[in-house]
């Protein structure tokens, strides 16, 4: 074969190969375009389009009178679509200078030239979901919507507001551990009421379709494709903010006074079991202040000490072994059981005294003597009687974290010859404060034991969806005669015994002091030659017609004073007296209001909410033709007069006469931090209205319910 033919042959082979490859490519294109198009379109759609969850509004947590304890405050992300497909060249270049000026003045963080540079860059790079700002309040959002270009809206002005919610507790640390918080853990929300009622609060999520655009941003395709979320329900608690404030304040001052490690208070309504206040304060070593760090009231199980003498002696009474008049010899204040010596706090002893007096002076020797005499060899009978009081069973509270009660049983691993006398004065067993209080509450309630309750209702937009009624654990924990003797003993403690310092002139208190040594896991009751104590007082008031029961527990007071009557008792007395005086004041106010025919008092605030409420209640009102966003009110005998209230950007607004919610909105919108005292309506503010608002400064509000 000649060289020419050889070259032509090889070229022909190359051409044929190229032709075959081209035909294969064309064939593949035709196959993909017409025969396999659906598969690849679906894959492309899965990569670039997806469903995005729309979070609903989380329901509010309210106190028993409808005041906010936890709420979701709306904040917004501001995003921009400055592409030519959305904002025309004519509008963009004509208004960019004025928009840049408005942004620079509004945010006061960049000069006008810098904002103009950003806007031009966003347009040049065709960014269609550019993040401009985060954490914009609703009122800032309303003003931003009035800016040049932005006022044209989403489809012509490229202004996109993405709503988010931040959870806030307006009363700061009041019952904050019981209210709980939102958690991002795999287990979800588990703390407090936020966790226990998460399903009711969280609502139902919505769905919107979003498309991936340049820069990795996801942009909504169309509002028409959205499935709207359903708002969460509101949870109405049994907590009363006024009583909660009293309890927390009294506890905090006593913890500071005695340099204690932590403490708790529970105030419960006798007949219903509704918890009106629950305070838990622990020492935060980071800043040496007391905060709600842990729910000690329901989660900390300890040896209760002398407050347990009530069920001990009631067990003896119920089994028919003793009456209040029976006497026992307490000797010189000490008694030995095997290698254990039990002592009274009164070193010389009390000699021969009655059961009533044994309880009043809190004689450890007396209680140990009684229990040993009647139950030695019959230990199971004694513990079975305690079990019949439901002291060994969890209460099944509304929220998680309840400590497991533990009362050992004869034959258990750690049962010994001294277990019976030790249990007689509150050792070798463990109970949380809520368990002790529930038992005392049953005594105050004439033997009826009710389950402690933190939630009253579930509401949707004010309508009751679910109501929680009082749950009876036991209609009668013991005989009526035992209850009568128990009440007499509890009254005697305050009248003639260890808690005489709590005796009042107008209010009669019944209760029992408790002082217990705290056992440490590795060191026993003594660590570094020191003994830690737990001081407590549990009781009810008024003694003659009990309405509230209450327990105070203070752990590790370290100023050499640790007895329950001195450390815990004053907190109980302060709470009881303030609650009593407050309720008497409410009764007087109620009687006075029945004589009045005037229109109701109203707070200043949002014009929309105010007029809607007055309209639904059928209350006459007068108002200007055009209502501003914020108004103030006056009333006479017939109607409510609504008048404009002016607010100016960058100046401290006048929030006097407003409710806390509206005041928070307005003041935080100006960058101020808010601290307040009291409840109801804002009476005064520390920074005068009209003053220049300096971001980050704290303004103090004084509220009153008058």
XYZ file of C-alpha atoms in Angstrom:
706
model
C 0.000 0.000 0.000
C 1.326 3.413 -0.981
C 1.966 6.102 1.625
C -0.872 8.261 0.224
C -3.431 5.494 0.605
C -2.211 4.749 4.097
C -2.678 8.391 5.164
C -6.165 8.546 3.583
C -7.145 5.339 5.388
C -6.060 6.660 8.740
C -7.827 9.999 8.222
C -10.973 8.120 7.272
C -10.793 6.120 10.502
C -10.394 9.344 12.558
C -13.308 11.004 10.762
C -15.433 7.927 11.300
C -14.556 7.923 15.009
C -15.415 11.602 15.353
C -18.671 11.068 13.466
C -19.614 8.126 15.682
C -18.835 10.134 18.845
C -20.885 13.073 17.565
C -23.802 10.816 16.713
C -23.551 9.226 20.182
C -23.615 12.658 21.849
C -26.586 13.770 19.739
C -28.355 10.510 20.575
C -27.724 10.966 24.284
C -29.030 14.526 24.128
C -32.176 13.370 22.355
C -32.604 10.557 24.916
C -32.162 12.869 27.891
C -34.368 15.584 26.382
C -37.280 13.460 25.268
C -37.121 10.070 26.972
C -35.503 10.672 30.401
C -36.372 14.342 30.974
C -38.746 13.793 33.914
C -36.120 11.995 36.005
C -33.531 14.763 35.678
C -36.058 17.553 36.122
C -37.158 15.957 39.386
C -33.559 15.693 40.567
C -32.880 19.310 39.625
C -36.039 20.365 41.406
C -35.031 18.394 44.520
C -31.691 20.185 44.598
C -32.901 23.727 43.884
C -36.445 23.705 45.335
C -37.540 22.505 48.735
C -40.216 22.917 51.347
C -39.303 25.243 54.204
C -41.032 25.161 57.569
C -42.845 28.307 58.738
C -42.698 28.462 62.517
C -46.003 29.363 64.213
C -46.419 31.898 66.999
C -45.666 30.115 70.259
C -48.426 30.586 72.807
C -48.043 32.789 75.869
C -47.705 31.582 79.448
C -49.939 33.641 81.735
C -50.423 33.975 85.457
C -53.785 33.208 87.064
C -54.997 36.751 86.367
C -53.922 36.800 82.723
C -50.626 38.658 83.129
C -47.754 37.663 80.867
C -45.137 35.352 82.355
C -43.540 34.270 79.065
C -44.234 35.517 75.558
C -42.783 35.472 72.066
C -41.698 38.884 70.872
C -41.608 39.185 67.055
C -38.352 40.221 65.432
C -37.476 40.329 61.764
C -34.660 39.710 59.317
C -34.597 42.319 56.576
C -33.517 40.938 53.194
C -33.236 42.702 49.840
C -33.873 41.703 46.229
C -32.293 44.542 44.246
C -32.140 42.652 40.935
C -33.321 44.350 37.735
C -36.099 41.786 37.482
C -37.603 43.248 40.666
C -36.537 46.903 40.896
C -36.396 48.863 37.645
C -33.327 50.955 36.742
C -35.419 54.112 36.798
C -36.639 53.553 40.379
C -33.331 52.220 41.687
C -31.029 54.966 40.447
C -33.536 57.714 41.113
C -34.095 56.685 44.776
C -30.807 55.047 45.842
C -29.419 58.247 47.381
C -32.509 58.940 49.462
C -32.745 55.280 50.551
C -29.072 55.283 51.595
C -29.654 58.473 53.593
C -32.691 56.974 55.373
C -30.838 53.770 56.245
C -27.798 55.629 57.575
C -29.961 57.866 59.733
C -32.205 55.045 60.926
C -29.514 52.535 61.971
C -26.832 55.113 62.751
C -24.062 52.554 62.185
C -22.719 53.382 58.702
C -22.461 56.562 56.646
C -24.740 57.182 53.700
C -21.921 56.462 51.214
C -21.344 53.001 52.696
C -25.017 52.070 52.399
C -25.031 53.294 48.795
C -21.969 51.154 48.043
C -23.697 48.096 49.546
C -26.876 48.645 47.542
C -24.942 49.078 44.297
C -22.919 45.930 44.977
C -26.059 43.916 45.743
C -27.576 45.035 42.450
C -24.379 44.476 40.462
C -23.969 40.927 41.827
C -27.684 40.225 41.305
C -28.177 39.086 44.908
C -31.854 38.370 45.386
C -31.962 37.527 49.105
C -29.309 39.764 50.644
C -29.353 40.011 54.448
C -29.430 43.671 55.445
C -30.231 43.496 59.192
C -31.245 41.041 61.905
C -33.375 41.424 65.047
C -35.533 44.253 63.761
C -38.530 44.999 65.981
C -42.059 45.309 64.664
C -42.031 49.054 65.097
C -38.721 49.398 63.277
C -40.175 47.254 60.508
C -43.147 49.566 60.116
C -40.832 52.546 59.706
C -38.541 50.739 57.244
C -41.553 50.021 55.056
C -41.976 53.774 54.536
C -38.458 54.259 53.073
C -37.901 55.026 49.343
C -37.956 51.882 47.152
C -38.909 49.758 50.190
C -42.365 51.310 50.258
C -43.083 49.650 46.895
C -43.157 46.312 48.674
C -41.668 42.940 47.957
C -42.410 42.570 44.252
C -41.467 46.078 43.063
C -39.220 47.340 45.861
C -37.365 44.141 46.772
C -38.141 44.541 50.490
C -38.400 41.129 52.214
C -39.179 40.792 55.938
C -38.685 37.351 57.477
C -40.458 37.064 60.817
C -38.833 35.316 63.783
C -39.699 35.102 67.470
C -37.585 35.548 70.597
C -38.928 34.118 73.859
C -38.963 36.574 76.768
C -40.070 36.498 80.395
C -41.226 40.042 81.261
C -40.840 39.466 85.004
C -37.241 38.258 84.585
C -36.379 35.666 87.259
C -39.836 35.385 88.857
C -40.542 31.617 88.779
C -38.254 31.404 85.732
C -37.080 27.861 86.482
C -40.667 26.666 86.828
C -41.689 28.459 83.635
C -38.732 26.840 81.878
C -37.026 27.779 78.643
C -36.732 26.674 75.026
C -34.060 24.067 74.369
C -32.421 22.997 71.130
C -31.398 19.569 72.455
C -32.361 16.313 70.752
C -34.876 15.673 73.534
C -36.641 18.948 72.725
C -38.097 21.293 75.310
C -38.098 19.484 78.645
C -37.719 22.162 81.341
C -40.631 23.620 83.285
C -44.002 24.527 81.831
C -42.375 25.342 78.477
C -41.352 21.685 78.283
C -44.359 19.989 79.865
C -46.835 21.870 77.659
C -44.651 22.139 74.573
C -47.245 20.453 72.335
C -49.908 22.973 73.337
C -47.616 26.010 73.170
C -45.748 25.346 69.947
C -48.706 25.294 67.549
C -48.606 23.714 64.080
C -45.904 24.599 61.581
C -46.686 25.911 58.106
C -44.940 25.191 54.813
C -43.637 27.391 52.025
C -41.756 26.500 48.828
C -38.330 28.097 48.463
C -35.867 28.090 45.569
C -32.087 28.154 45.784
C -30.566 31.213 44.138
C -27.049 32.457 43.578
C -24.988 32.807 46.725
C -26.600 29.738 48.304
C -29.671 31.666 49.556
C -33.134 30.184 49.632
C -35.868 32.513 48.417
C -39.651 31.975 48.637
C -41.158 31.046 45.267
C -44.634 32.476 45.828
C -46.910 33.375 48.714
C -49.680 31.407 46.967
C -47.884 28.149 47.700
C -47.735 28.703 51.466
C -49.604 26.650 54.053
C -50.160 29.022 56.961
C -48.994 27.975 60.434
C -51.457 27.620 63.309
C -50.571 29.610 66.433
C -49.915 27.798 69.685
C -52.326 27.808 72.602
C -51.850 29.968 75.692
C -51.189 28.243 79.013
C -52.798 29.870 82.066
C -50.891 28.953 85.213
C -51.973 28.977 88.839
C -49.120 31.371 89.698
C -50.045 34.836 90.930
C -47.386 37.393 89.987
C -48.068 39.510 93.068
C -47.630 36.571 95.451
C -44.667 35.288 93.454
C -42.951 38.661 93.819
C -43.564 38.658 97.584
C -42.191 35.118 97.982
C -39.106 35.686 95.831
C -38.212 38.977 97.490
C -38.612 37.591 101.037
C -36.547 34.506 100.205
C -33.755 36.464 98.523
C -33.329 38.851 101.467
C -33.153 35.964 103.943
C -30.617 34.060 101.831
C -28.420 37.156 101.697
C -28.811 37.784 105.430
C -27.714 34.258 106.379
C -25.225 33.792 103.546
C -27.003 30.578 102.532
C -26.274 28.441 99.495
C -29.832 28.084 98.197
C -33.462 28.015 99.204
C -37.007 27.596 97.987
C -40.576 28.656 98.740
C -43.861 27.070 97.710
C -47.181 28.789 98.426
C -50.231 26.636 97.739
C -53.969 27.143 97.956
C -55.308 24.647 100.491
C -58.629 23.688 98.897
C -57.483 23.419 95.274
C -53.780 22.558 95.376
C -53.055 25.511 93.084
C -49.460 26.673 93.486
C -49.644 30.456 93.777
C -45.900 31.034 94.104
C -42.814 28.882 93.711
C -39.409 30.491 94.177
C -36.046 28.743 93.779
C -32.893 30.768 94.373
C -29.322 29.493 94.372
C -26.009 31.283 94.756
C -24.330 31.943 91.418
C -20.620 31.970 92.178
C -19.893 33.794 88.920
C -21.303 37.091 90.216
C -22.212 36.197 93.823
C -25.927 36.799 93.309
C -28.974 34.587 93.848
C -30.706 33.317 90.722
C -33.198 30.662 89.652
C -30.598 28.004 88.844
C -32.470 24.806 89.755
C -35.968 23.818 90.842
C -35.076 22.824 94.419
C -38.743 22.862 95.460
C -39.616 19.764 93.451
C -36.243 18.360 92.382
C -34.117 18.263 95.550
C -34.851 15.328 97.832
C -33.254 15.559 101.305
C -33.717 14.353 104.855
C -36.416 16.764 106.084
C -35.633 16.699 109.813
C -38.254 17.800 112.322
C -41.001 18.721 109.858
C -41.390 14.938 109.463
C -42.432 14.614 113.120
C -45.991 15.522 112.117
C -46.654 12.367 110.038
C -44.689 10.304 112.603
C -46.910 11.305 115.532
C -50.043 11.182 113.358
C -49.171 7.557 112.526
C -49.029 6.799 116.256
C -52.372 8.560 116.797
C -54.054 6.826 113.864
C -52.919 3.420 115.166
C -54.448 4.295 118.543
C -51.223 4.375 120.564
C -51.186 7.984 121.813
C -53.239 11.093 122.463
C -52.036 14.645 123.034
C -52.341 14.287 126.817
C -50.201 11.150 127.129
C -46.826 11.804 128.777
C -43.366 10.399 128.121
C -40.054 10.869 129.886
C -37.464 12.648 127.746
C -34.940 12.515 130.575
C -31.939 14.813 130.374
C -32.232 15.317 126.619
C -30.410 12.264 125.243
C -31.135 8.608 124.577
C -28.990 5.763 123.184
C -30.025 3.227 120.573
C -27.183 0.773 120.077
C -24.173 2.939 119.137
C -26.298 5.991 118.228
C -27.086 8.771 120.725
C -30.079 10.957 119.855
C -30.121 14.379 121.510
C -32.505 17.285 121.963
C -31.432 20.828 121.112
C -32.198 21.749 124.758
C -29.138 20.263 126.477
C -30.714 19.798 129.918
C -33.712 17.926 128.525
C -37.411 18.415 129.201
C -38.095 15.565 131.644
C -41.590 14.099 131.614
C -43.808 15.984 129.146
C -46.971 15.421 127.100
C -47.150 14.483 123.413
C -48.405 17.991 122.702
C -45.347 19.464 124.392
C -42.985 16.985 122.707
C -44.166 18.338 119.370
C -44.155 21.990 120.451
C -40.533 21.889 121.628
C -39.560 19.467 118.834
C -38.067 16.843 121.154
C -36.071 14.274 119.181
C -35.820 12.107 122.286
C -39.582 12.230 122.849
C -40.427 11.179 119.273
C -37.789 8.434 119.263
C -39.071 7.120 122.619
C -42.680 6.978 121.401
C -41.898 5.255 118.111
C -39.499 2.771 119.701
C -41.985 1.846 122.431
C -44.918 1.122 120.140
C -43.286 -0.096 116.929
C -40.174 -2.051 117.958
C -40.826 -5.497 116.554
C -43.667 -4.023 114.483
C -41.558 -1.853 112.171
C -43.581 -2.811 109.096
C -46.760 -1.484 110.726
C -45.112 1.895 111.257
C -43.797 2.215 107.695
C -47.050 0.913 106.222
C -48.878 3.679 108.077
C -46.499 6.288 106.609
C -47.074 4.770 103.172
C -50.846 5.119 103.710
C -50.229 8.874 103.920
C -48.888 8.692 100.309
C -45.490 9.946 101.403
C -43.642 7.294 99.397
C -45.283 8.014 96.032
C -44.405 10.605 93.379
C -47.105 13.209 92.915
C -47.016 13.223 89.121
C -46.665 16.985 88.835
C -47.407 19.051 85.730
C -43.697 19.560 85.053
C -40.780 17.146 84.888
C -37.996 16.806 87.419
C -39.890 15.648 90.508
C -37.511 13.908 92.921
C -38.379 10.352 93.858
C -39.497 10.143 97.518
C -37.747 7.440 99.499
C -38.892 5.966 102.797
C -37.021 2.737 103.442
C -38.868 -0.440 104.361
C -37.866 -3.073 106.964
C -35.714 -5.643 105.223
C -34.224 -3.167 102.765
C -30.470 -3.239 102.285
C -29.777 -0.261 104.553
C -32.376 -0.967 107.235
C -30.774 -1.250 110.701
C -31.597 -1.253 114.390
C -31.456 2.533 114.534
C -33.616 3.152 111.436
C -36.857 3.387 113.409
C -35.687 6.015 115.968
C -33.826 7.946 113.245
C -36.927 8.081 111.044
C -38.927 9.351 114.040
C -37.244 12.751 113.707
C -36.800 12.955 109.946
C -33.613 11.036 109.047
C -32.871 7.927 106.939
C -35.545 8.997 104.436
C -35.686 11.555 101.643
C -38.462 13.856 100.528
C -38.635 16.978 98.390
C -40.232 20.159 99.799
C -43.286 19.643 97.570
C -43.938 16.239 99.204
C -43.789 17.655 102.733
C -46.050 20.562 101.768
C -48.630 18.268 100.142
C -48.958 16.339 103.407
C -49.265 19.483 105.545
C -51.791 20.857 103.063
C -53.906 17.718 103.555
C -53.957 18.370 107.311
C -55.034 21.975 106.688
C -57.686 20.623 104.267
C -59.234 18.417 106.992
C -57.603 15.258 105.686
C -58.324 15.689 101.980
C -55.068 15.352 100.034
C -55.067 17.193 96.706
C -52.457 17.097 93.978
C -50.356 20.257 93.638
C -51.194 22.016 90.390
C -49.356 24.593 88.260
C -51.731 24.977 85.307
C -55.391 26.039 85.283
C -56.382 26.289 81.634
C -55.365 26.037 78.005
C -56.731 28.884 75.896
C -56.881 29.768 72.228
C -57.406 33.488 71.569
C -59.088 33.871 74.947
C -61.384 30.851 74.587
C -60.945 27.983 77.032
C -59.846 24.815 75.221
C -59.105 22.692 78.264
C -59.616 23.213 81.974
C -57.726 21.451 84.762
C -59.772 20.763 87.866
C -58.578 19.882 91.339
C -57.346 16.291 91.501
C -57.950 14.465 94.769
C -55.217 12.007 95.769
C -57.059 10.795 98.864
C -60.383 12.122 100.216
C -59.237 11.326 103.763
C -55.691 10.365 104.743
C -56.719 9.616 108.325
C -59.522 9.952 110.857
C -61.063 13.281 111.813
C -59.831 12.904 115.410
C -56.214 12.551 114.226
C -56.596 15.672 112.068
C -57.954 17.630 115.043
C -54.991 16.595 117.196
C -52.540 17.382 114.381
C -53.955 20.885 113.963
C -53.760 21.508 117.689
C -50.102 20.441 117.712
C -49.256 22.730 114.770
C -50.963 25.717 116.390
C -49.140 24.975 119.642
C -45.735 25.215 117.941
C -46.392 28.890 117.124
C -48.295 29.742 120.285
C -46.059 28.019 122.851
C -43.204 26.220 121.084
C -40.189 26.600 118.822
C -41.885 29.115 116.504
C -43.176 31.649 119.031
C -41.274 34.334 117.103
C -43.865 33.906 114.310
C -46.841 34.711 116.506
C -48.794 37.613 115.043
C -51.461 39.942 116.364
C -53.891 39.801 113.403
C -53.040 36.527 111.688
C -52.831 33.127 113.376
C -50.242 30.752 111.882
C -49.933 26.989 112.366
C -46.812 25.065 111.386
C -43.663 23.187 112.304
C -40.015 24.171 112.335
C -37.319 21.902 110.983
C -33.548 21.862 111.442
C -31.693 18.996 109.802
C -28.049 18.138 109.307
C -27.185 17.629 105.648
C -25.503 14.361 104.714
C -22.749 14.581 102.089
C -22.318 11.546 99.863
C -18.671 10.817 100.744
C -18.250 12.554 104.090
C -21.494 11.872 105.983
C -22.837 14.711 108.126
C -19.449 16.260 108.843
C -17.036 17.547 106.180
C -13.828 19.409 107.035
C -14.934 19.437 110.689
C -18.036 21.402 109.685
C -21.699 20.451 109.745
C -24.074 21.850 107.127
C -27.694 22.423 108.058
C -31.036 22.759 106.363
C -33.571 25.081 108.004
C -37.248 24.790 107.178
C -40.727 25.795 108.212
C -43.945 24.288 106.883
C -47.458 25.272 107.834
C -50.639 27.078 106.851
C -52.669 30.223 107.533
C -55.033 31.492 108.817
C -54.895 28.658 111.368
C -58.609 28.799 112.204
C -59.716 28.685 108.536
C -56.725 27.633 106.380
C -56.569 29.141 102.924
C -52.869 28.825 102.083
C -50.189 26.330 102.972
C -46.525 27.189 102.572
C -43.074 25.649 102.974
C -39.731 27.412 103.255
C -36.457 25.472 102.962
C -33.064 27.191 103.244
C -29.957 25.136 102.661
C -26.540 25.714 104.254
C -26.966 28.982 106.157
C -23.394 29.833 107.130
C -23.550 32.657 109.640
C -23.692 30.296 112.679
C -27.492 30.573 112.763
C -29.315 27.564 111.361
C -32.521 26.875 113.320
C -35.723 26.727 111.291
C -37.614 29.260 113.392
C -34.904 31.918 112.895
C -33.812 31.216 109.303
C -36.930 29.926 107.503
C -39.690 31.102 109.846
C -39.396 34.857 109.153
C -39.844 34.223 105.415
C -43.057 32.328 106.129
C -44.339 35.068 108.409
C -43.582 37.835 105.904
C -45.312 35.984 103.081
C -48.330 35.133 105.248
C -48.788 38.696 106.479
C -48.393 40.262 103.018
C -50.767 37.763 101.423
C -53.306 38.279 104.198
C -53.135 42.088 104.021
C -53.272 42.007 100.218
C -56.409 39.863 100.206
C -58.074 42.015 102.840
C -57.272 45.038 100.657
C -58.759 43.293 97.621
C -61.953 42.547 99.544
C -62.258 46.203 100.561
C -61.626 47.327 96.973
C -64.239 44.900 95.674
C -66.852 46.219 98.084
C -65.965 49.779 97.086
C -66.194 49.056 93.355
C -69.723 47.725 93.726
C -70.785 51.244 94.683
C -69.315 52.767 91.508
C -71.018 52.982 88.128
C -68.151 54.616 86.226
C -66.603 53.381 83.013
C -63.660 51.056 83.693
C -60.106 52.268 84.089
C -58.037 51.688 80.966
C -54.335 51.746 80.193
C -52.637 53.793 77.540
C -51.072 51.835 74.708
C -51.848 50.424 71.275
C -54.878 52.128 69.738
C -55.832 49.033 67.759
C -55.882 46.706 70.757
C -57.592 49.252 73.022
C -60.428 50.111 70.649
C -60.995 46.433 69.824
C -61.282 45.548 73.520
C -63.614 48.443 74.349
C -65.772 47.663 71.342
C -66.161 43.995 72.283
C -67.038 44.946 75.869
C -69.645 47.416 74.632
C -68.038 50.389 76.378
C -68.677 53.827 74.886
C -65.645 55.769 73.691
C -64.795 59.010 71.935
C -61.757 59.352 69.702
C -60.305 61.478 66.896
C -61.170 60.657 63.296
C -57.625 59.444 62.560
C -56.041 57.373 65.288
C -52.262 57.189 65.681
C -50.616 53.940 66.665
C -50.264 54.963 70.331
C -52.923 56.613 72.479
C -53.670 57.695 76.026
C -57.058 57.538 77.779
C -59.295 59.392 80.192
C -62.608 58.261 81.620
C -65.720 59.741 83.128
C -68.905 58.179 84.421
C -70.143 57.256 80.949
C -67.306 56.686 78.500
C -63.597 56.381 77.766
C -61.948 59.260 75.926
C -59.094 58.251 73.603
C -56.437 60.828 72.744
C -53.267 60.668 70.592
C -49.911 60.010 72.254
C -46.935 61.166 70.224
C -43.746 59.109 69.926
C -40.601 60.466 68.240
C -37.780 58.323 66.899
C -34.535 58.385 68.961
C -36.291 60.065 71.901
C -37.377 58.295 75.083
C -41.143 57.714 74.792
C -43.616 58.484 77.550
C -44.809 55.064 78.761
C -46.520 56.230 81.953
C -50.038 54.843 82.141
C -49.186 51.929 79.829
C -49.103 48.238 80.559
C -45.750 46.478 80.739
C -46.058 44.799 77.346
C -46.538 48.042 75.393
C -43.873 49.806 77.460
C -41.349 47.064 76.680
C -42.067 47.296 72.954
C -41.598 51.049 72.807
C -38.518 51.289 75.031
C -36.657 48.310 73.557
C -37.401 49.694 70.110
C -35.265 52.698 71.073
C -32.422 50.416 72.154
C -33.005 50.846 75.900
C -32.698 48.085 78.448
C -35.709 47.863 80.757
C -35.811 47.001 84.455
C -39.037 47.260 86.451
C -40.566 46.784 89.858
C -44.183 45.956 90.696
C -47.056 45.053 88.381
C -49.996 46.644 86.620
C -49.587 50.095 85.063
C -46.375 52.106 84.664
C -46.451 54.830 87.312
C -43.045 56.416 86.705
C -39.940 56.069 84.531
C -36.357 56.922 85.488
C -35.482 58.677 82.207
C -37.744 61.616 81.380
C -39.861 61.430 78.209
C -38.371 63.402 75.307
C -34.781 62.767 76.411
C -32.400 61.499 73.736
C -32.476 57.694 73.848
C -28.957 56.344 74.315
C -28.761 52.739 73.156
C -27.801 50.229 75.839
C -28.782 52.469 78.769
C -31.125 51.017 81.403
C -34.449 52.658 82.186
C -36.215 51.755 85.432
C -40.012 51.537 85.551
C -42.186 51.603 88.662
C -45.517 49.809 88.202
C -48.626 49.902 90.345
C -52.002 48.185 90.312
C -53.760 51.264 91.674
